[in-house]
Every structure is written in C-alpha cells, then in structure tokens.
C-alpha cells in the first residue's frame, strides 16, 4: 500500500478521533517536502554546482533550483547574485515517494541511528531534519561523488507542532524515545 493510501485510510481517521476533528478536510497533512544544500565552495568552483545538482536530481527525481545570494558579504567573499546552494521542492506523488524512501530506506542506513529528534519542529508544525552525508541514499554511488556533503530536509505541514508530530508518527517517521 502506498503512503498516500495509508494516510487516507488509516491516518486521517486516527487523527480525527484523537483531536476531535469533524471535517476530513481539516485534518493536517504534509503539503510539501523541501531539500536544501548550501554550497559555499560554489562561489569559487562552478563544477561543484553541476556535480551536486546531478546527484540531488537523482535522489529526488526532479531538477534542483540554484539559490543565489541576496546580499554581498565581504567576509565570506560572496557577492549578491552568486550561486550559493541548491533547493528542490517536492509535492504530490514525488513527495510521498520520497517520504517513503526516507523513512524505510535512508534513515535506517544512517550510522548509529537512534531516531530523529522531536525538538526540530517550528511553531508552524514544519519539521526540519539534517543529514550529514548524502551517501545514505541508495542511488548515490560512493565512487561517483567528489566530497561528502550534507543536506537539509524540511517536511512542511499545515498544522501546529503537536498535531504535526502525531501526523509524522502515524506516517512512520521514527522519533527518539
């Protein structure tokens, strides 16, 4: 059963009964998943951007967008308009497929994994998770990468943090005990 079907068949009724929600459309849901990578070395080496964009595209199934510096910072040798990172926003089927892969394949491959922390929620119910190395994804071949890089994954929900945490628990995200 797909994660979207699991959400509709099992998660929605549980959340409705636990939180006293009467309308199915008022039940919280994940609206999008955003992946971010900061590349400070992209300012001096443009090849880094292409290599990182390639493996991020393989992980997500979608072409990354280049993020640019908004202001110049002399101490970091960054000018306004310089490419400083990559971002991908996943919605719909790709979002559910990525979340399934993240929960069932990627997180168990993280070294010394004890669960994800529960304190990474913001006030709007969005959950941000940082991975320190991209080689935990099965699509990445260790021999093909030039440098181990981390990335940030944000699960954006449309509820407050307490309900969002329960939503992610029911979808299978392994939180620390």
Coordinates of C-alpha atoms in Angstrom, one line a residue:
X1 CA 0.0 0.0 0.0
X2 CA 1.3 3.4 -0.9
X3 CA 1.9 6.1 1.8
X4 CA -0.8 8.3 0.3
X5 CA -3.3 5.5 0.6
X6 CA -2.1 4.7 4.1
X7 CA -2.6 8.3 5.0
X8 CA -6.2 8.4 3.6
X9 CA -7.3 5.0 5.0
X10 CA -5.6 4.9 8.5
X11 CA -4.0 8.2 9.5
X12 CA -7.0 10.5 8.8
X13 CA -9.5 8.5 10.9
X14 CA -7.0 8.3 13.8
X15 CA -6.2 12.0 13.8
X16 CA -9.9 12.8 13.5
X17 CA -10.7 10.7 16.6
X18 CA -7.7 11.8 18.7
X19 CA -8.0 15.5 18.1
X20 CA -11.8 15.8 17.7
X21 CA -11.7 16.9 14.1
X22 CA -15.1 16.6 12.4
X23 CA -14.3 17.6 8.8
X24 CA -11.9 15.3 6.8
X25 CA -10.5 18.4 5.0
X26 CA -9.4 19.9 8.3
X27 CA -7.1 17.0 9.1
X28 CA -3.5 18.1 8.9
X29 CA -1.4 16.8 6.0
X30 CA 2.1 17.2 4.6
X31 CA 1.9 19.9 1.9
X32 CA 5.5 19.7 0.5
X33 CA 9.0 18.5 1.2
X34 CA 11.9 20.9 0.6
X35 CA 15.5 19.8 0.3
X36 CA 18.3 22.4 0.7
X37 CA 22.0 22.2 0.2
X38 CA 24.4 25.1 1.0
X39 CA 27.5 25.2 -1.2
X40 CA 30.0 27.7 -0.1
X41 CA 32.6 26.4 -2.5
X42 CA 30.3 27.0 -5.5
X43 CA 31.4 30.7 -5.4
X44 CA 34.9 29.7 -6.5
X45 CA 34.3 26.4 -8.3
X46 CA 31.3 26.2 -10.7
X47 CA 31.8 22.4 -11.3
X48 CA 30.7 21.7 -7.7
X49 CA 27.3 23.1 -8.6
X50 CA 26.9 20.8 -11.5
X51 CA 28.0 17.6 -9.7
X52 CA 25.8 18.3 -6.7
X53 CA 22.9 19.2 -8.9
X54 CA 23.3 15.9 -10.7
X55 CA 23.2 13.7 -7.5
X56 CA 20.4 15.8 -5.9
X57 CA 18.4 15.3 -9.1
X58 CA 18.9 11.5 -8.9
X59 CA 17.8 11.4 -5.3
X60 CA 14.6 13.5 -5.8
X61 CA 13.7 12.7 -9.4
X62 CA 13.5 16.5 -10.0
X63 CA 15.9 19.1 -11.3
X64 CA 17.2 21.3 -8.4
X65 CA 16.9 25.1 -8.5
X66 CA 20.0 27.2 -7.9
X67 CA 19.7 29.6 -5.0
X68 CA 21.6 32.8 -5.2
X69 CA 23.0 35.2 -2.5
X70 CA 20.6 38.1 -1.8
X71 CA 23.3 40.4 -0.4
X72 CA 27.0 40.7 -0.6
X73 CA 29.1 39.6 2.4
X74 CA 32.7 40.7 2.1
X75 CA 34.0 38.4 4.9
X76 CA 32.7 35.3 3.0
X77 CA 33.8 36.6 -0.4
X78 CA 30.2 36.4 -1.6
X79 CA 28.6 38.9 -4.0
X80 CA 24.9 39.4 -4.5
X81 CA 23.7 37.1 -7.2
X82 CA 26.4 34.4 -6.7
X83 CA 25.2 30.8 -6.6
X84 CA 25.4 29.6 -3.0
X85 CA 23.2 26.5 -2.9
X86 CA 20.5 24.2 -4.4
X87 CA 16.9 23.6 -3.5
X88 CA 14.2 21.1 -4.5
X89 CA 10.5 21.3 -3.6
X90 CA 8.6 18.0 -3.9
X91 CA 4.8 17.9 -4.0
X92 CA 2.2 15.2 -4.8
X93 CA 3.3 11.7 -5.8
X94 CA 7.0 12.6 -5.7
X95 CA 6.6 13.9 -2.2
X96 CA 5.0 10.7 -0.9
X97 CA 7.5 8.5 -2.8
X98 CA 10.4 10.5 -1.3
X99 CA 9.0 10.3 2.2
X100 CA 8.5 6.5 1.9
X101 CA 12.1 6.2 0.8
X102 CA 13.4 8.5 3.6
X103 CA 11.5 6.6 6.3
X104 CA 12.0 3.0 5.1
X105 CA 15.5 3.0 3.4
X106 CA 17.5 6.2 4.1
X107 CA 17.1 6.8 7.9
X108 CA 17.9 3.1 8.9
X109 CA 21.1 3.5 6.9
X110 CA 22.3 6.4 9.0
X111 CA 25.2 5.4 11.2
X112 CA 24.3 4.9 14.9
X113 CA 20.6 5.9 14.2
X114 CA 18.5 6.2 17.4
X115 CA 15.6 8.0 15.8
X116 CA 15.1 11.6 14.7
X117 CA 14.9 14.3 17.4
X118 CA 11.5 15.6 18.4
X119 CA 12.7 19.2 19.0
X120 CA 13.2 20.1 15.4
X121 CA 9.6 21.4 14.9
X122 CA 9.0 25.1 14.4
X123 CA 5.9 27.0 15.6
X124 CA 4.0 26.3 12.3
X125 CA 4.4 22.5 12.6
X126 CA 7.2 22.1 10.0
X127 CA 9.8 19.5 10.7
X128 CA 13.4 20.0 9.6
X129 CA 15.9 17.2 9.5
X130 CA 19.6 17.5 8.7
X131 CA 21.6 14.6 7.2
X132 CA 25.4 15.0 7.4
X133 CA 26.2 12.8 4.4
X134 CA 24.4 12.1 1.1
X135 CA 25.8 8.6 0.8
X136 CA 23.0 7.2 2.9
X137 CA 20.7 7.4 -0.2
X138 CA 20.8 4.1 -2.2
X139 CA 21.0 5.9 -5.6
X140 CA 24.4 7.5 -4.8
X141 CA 27.5 5.5 -5.7
X142 CA 30.3 6.3 -3.3
X143 CA 32.9 6.2 -6.1
X144 CA 31.0 8.8 -8.1
X145 CA 30.9 11.6 -5.5
X146 CA 33.8 14.1 -5.1
X147 CA 33.1 15.2 -1.5
X148 CA 30.7 14.1 1.3
X149 CA 28.0 16.8 1.7
X150 CA 25.1 17.2 4.0
X151 CA 21.6 18.3 3.2
X152 CA 18.5 19.6 5.0
X153 CA 15.1 18.1 4.6
X154 CA 12.0 20.1 5.7
X155 CA 8.6 18.4 5.9
X156 CA 6.1 21.2 5.6
X157 CA 2.7 20.6 7.3
X158 CA -0.5 22.7 7.6
X159 CA -0.9 22.3 11.4
X160 CA 0.7 23.2 14.7
X161 CA 3.7 21.2 16.1
X162 CA 1.8 18.9 18.4
X163 CA -0.6 17.6 15.7
X164 CA 2.2 17.6 13.1
X165 CA 4.3 15.4 15.4
X166 CA 1.5 12.9 15.7
X167 CA 0.9 13.0 12.0
X168 CA 4.5 12.2 11.2
X169 CA 4.5 9.4 13.8
X170 CA 1.5 7.8 12.1
X171 CA 3.2 8.1 8.8
X172 CA 6.2 6.1 10.1
X173 CA 8.8 8.8 10.9
X174 CA 10.9 7.2 13.7
X175 CA 11.2 9.7 16.6
X176 CA 13.6 9.3 19.5
X177 CA 12.0 7.7 22.6

